[in-house]
Coordinates of C-alpha atoms in Angstrom, one line a residue:
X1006 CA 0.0 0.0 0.0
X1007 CA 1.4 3.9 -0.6
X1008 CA 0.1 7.0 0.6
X1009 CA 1.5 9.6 -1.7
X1010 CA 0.9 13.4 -0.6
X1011 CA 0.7 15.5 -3.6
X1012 CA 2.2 19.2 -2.7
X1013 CA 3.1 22.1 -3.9
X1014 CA 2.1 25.5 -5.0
X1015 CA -1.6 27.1 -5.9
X1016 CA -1.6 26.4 -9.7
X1017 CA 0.5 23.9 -9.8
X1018 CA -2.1 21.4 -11.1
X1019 CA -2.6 19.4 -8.1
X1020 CA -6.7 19.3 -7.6
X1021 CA -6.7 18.2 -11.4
X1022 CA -4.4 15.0 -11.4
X1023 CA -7.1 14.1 -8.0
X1024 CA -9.6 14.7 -9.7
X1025 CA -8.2 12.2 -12.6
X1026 CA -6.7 10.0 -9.8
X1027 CA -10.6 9.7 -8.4
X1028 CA -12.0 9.1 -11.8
X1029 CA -9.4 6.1 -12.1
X1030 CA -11.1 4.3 -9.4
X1031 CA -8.1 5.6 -6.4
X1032 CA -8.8 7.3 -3.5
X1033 CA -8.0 10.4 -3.6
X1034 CA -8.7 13.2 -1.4
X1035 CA -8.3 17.5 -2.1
X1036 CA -7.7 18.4 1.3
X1037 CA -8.8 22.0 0.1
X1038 CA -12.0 21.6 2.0
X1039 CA -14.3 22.4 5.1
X1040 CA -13.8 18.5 5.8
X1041 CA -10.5 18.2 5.8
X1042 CA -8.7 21.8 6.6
X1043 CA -10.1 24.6 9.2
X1044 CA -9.0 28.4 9.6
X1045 CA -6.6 28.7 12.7
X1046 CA -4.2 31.5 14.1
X1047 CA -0.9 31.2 14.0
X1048 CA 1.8 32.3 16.3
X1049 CA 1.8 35.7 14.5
X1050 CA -1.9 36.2 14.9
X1051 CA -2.0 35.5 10.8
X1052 CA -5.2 33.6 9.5
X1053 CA -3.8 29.9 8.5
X1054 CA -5.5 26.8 6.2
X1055 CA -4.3 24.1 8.4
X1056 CA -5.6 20.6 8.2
X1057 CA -7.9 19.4 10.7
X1058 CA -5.6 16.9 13.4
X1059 CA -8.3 14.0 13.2
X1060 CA -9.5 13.4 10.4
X1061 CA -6.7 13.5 8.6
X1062 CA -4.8 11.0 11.0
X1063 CA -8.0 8.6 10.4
X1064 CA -7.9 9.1 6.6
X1065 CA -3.9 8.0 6.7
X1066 CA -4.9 5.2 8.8
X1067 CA -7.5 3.5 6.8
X1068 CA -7.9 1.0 4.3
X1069 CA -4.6 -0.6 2.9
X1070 CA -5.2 0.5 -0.7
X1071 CA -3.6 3.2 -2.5
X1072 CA -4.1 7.0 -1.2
X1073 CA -3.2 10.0 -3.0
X1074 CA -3.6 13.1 -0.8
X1075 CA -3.2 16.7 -2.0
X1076 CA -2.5 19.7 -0.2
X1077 CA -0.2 22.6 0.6
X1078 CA -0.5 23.4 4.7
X1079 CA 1.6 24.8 7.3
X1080 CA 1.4 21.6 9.2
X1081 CA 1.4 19.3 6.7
X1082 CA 4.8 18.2 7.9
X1083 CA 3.4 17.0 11.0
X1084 CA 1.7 14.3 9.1
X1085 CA 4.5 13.3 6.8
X1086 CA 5.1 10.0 8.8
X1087 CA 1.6 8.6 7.7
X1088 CA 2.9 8.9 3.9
X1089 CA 4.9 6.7 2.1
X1090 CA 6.3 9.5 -0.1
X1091 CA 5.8 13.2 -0.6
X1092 CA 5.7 14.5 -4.1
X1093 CA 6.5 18.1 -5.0
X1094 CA 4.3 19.4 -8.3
X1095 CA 6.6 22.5 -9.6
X1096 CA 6.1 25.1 -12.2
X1097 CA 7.3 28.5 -13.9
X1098 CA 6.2 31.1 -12.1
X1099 CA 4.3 32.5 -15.4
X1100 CA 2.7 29.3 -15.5
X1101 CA 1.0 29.9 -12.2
X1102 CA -0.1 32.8 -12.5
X1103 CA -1.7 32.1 -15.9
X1104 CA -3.3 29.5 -14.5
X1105 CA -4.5 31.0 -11.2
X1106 CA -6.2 34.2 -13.6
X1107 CA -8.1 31.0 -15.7
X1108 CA -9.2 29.0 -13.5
X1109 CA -12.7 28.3 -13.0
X1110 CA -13.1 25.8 -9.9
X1111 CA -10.8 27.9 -7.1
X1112 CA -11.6 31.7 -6.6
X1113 CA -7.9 31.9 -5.1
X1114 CA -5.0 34.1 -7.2
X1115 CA -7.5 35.9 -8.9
X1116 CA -6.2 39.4 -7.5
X1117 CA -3.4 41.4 -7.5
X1118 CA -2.4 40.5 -4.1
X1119 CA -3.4 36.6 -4.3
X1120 CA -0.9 36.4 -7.1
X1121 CA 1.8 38.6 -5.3
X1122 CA 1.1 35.9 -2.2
X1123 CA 2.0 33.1 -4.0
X1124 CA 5.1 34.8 -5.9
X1125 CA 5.8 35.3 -2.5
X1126 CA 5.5 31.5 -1.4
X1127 CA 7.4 30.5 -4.3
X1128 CA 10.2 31.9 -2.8
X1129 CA 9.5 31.3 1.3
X1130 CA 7.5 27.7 1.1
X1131 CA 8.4 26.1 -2.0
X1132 CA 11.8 25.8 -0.9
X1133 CA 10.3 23.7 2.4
X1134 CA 8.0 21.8 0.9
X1135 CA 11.1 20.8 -1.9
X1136 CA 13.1 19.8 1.0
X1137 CA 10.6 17.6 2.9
X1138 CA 10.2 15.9 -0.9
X1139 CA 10.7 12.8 -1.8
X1140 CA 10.4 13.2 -5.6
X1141 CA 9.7 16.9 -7.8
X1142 CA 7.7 16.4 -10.9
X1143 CA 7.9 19.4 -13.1
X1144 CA 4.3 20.2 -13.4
X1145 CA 4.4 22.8 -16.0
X1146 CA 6.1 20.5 -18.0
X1147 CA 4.0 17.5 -17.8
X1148 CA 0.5 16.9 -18.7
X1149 CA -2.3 15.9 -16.4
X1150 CA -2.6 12.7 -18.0
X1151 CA 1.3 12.2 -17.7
X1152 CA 1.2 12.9 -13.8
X1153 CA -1.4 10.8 -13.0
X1154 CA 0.7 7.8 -14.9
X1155 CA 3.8 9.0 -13.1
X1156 CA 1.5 8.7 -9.5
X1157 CA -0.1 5.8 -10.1
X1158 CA 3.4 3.8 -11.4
X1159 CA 5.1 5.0 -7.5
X1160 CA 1.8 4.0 -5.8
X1161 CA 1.1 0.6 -7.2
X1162 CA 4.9 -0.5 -7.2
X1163 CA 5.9 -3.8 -5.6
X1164 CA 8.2 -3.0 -2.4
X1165 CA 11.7 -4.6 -2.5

């Protein structure tokens, strides 16, 4: 069984290879929810998406089938243990914020200072969330179609 986490950036593609993920029969979870993620303070008194301590330690330990998880949280590393690996989606910054003005499912980084948060995470969080990585997949580069492949080939993989 693997538990992948699928990080990384606002744009980066990650709710759409779920979304294919789910309609190839895996579970898969966006953890971009009111189920899985709740508003908190943190230790600056600065609104933070966190995810919500229970239910995501049940989710990780259910069912021995695969589980593709996908998120970007401040304590997300707190839960790294329950995964099997953590995958890093990546992209141009001009990609992002391309995508972030088109897309129609996510109000987020459709303003002026939405986008100038995440050029700012790009350069603050990506370079955590790469380091706590077990594997980058260049996600500007790759299609949809190509990441799901490249997910479901590290999730179904006989162990050594």
């Amino acid at each position: 069984m693997r538990r992948v986490l699928i990080t990384g950036m606002s744009g980066t593609g990650k709710s759409s290879v779920i979304r294919e993920l789910a309609r190839r029969g895996f579970r898969a979870v966006d953890t971009d929810t009111d189920e899985w993620s709740e508003w908190t303070t943190d230790a600056d008194g600065q609104p933070d998406w966190v995810w919500r301590e229970q239910p995501m330690r049940e989710l990780l330990a259910g069912e021995a089938r695969p589980l593709f998880v996908s998120g970007c949280k401040s304590n997300q590393g707190a839960f790294y243990d329950g995964f099997d690996r953590v995958v890093l989606f990546s992209a141009p910054a001009d990609m992002l914020l391309s995508r972030l003005r088109t897309r129609t499912d996510n109000p987020y980084g459709k303003t002026a200072a939405e986008q100038a948060e995440v050029l700012g995470y790009l350069e603050t969080v990506e370079p955590l969330l790469r380091a706590g990585a077990d594997l980058e997949l260049d996600s500007g580069r790759l299609s949809v179609t190509e990441l799901a492949d490249a997910l479901e080939a590290l999730a179904t993989a006989r162990e050594g």
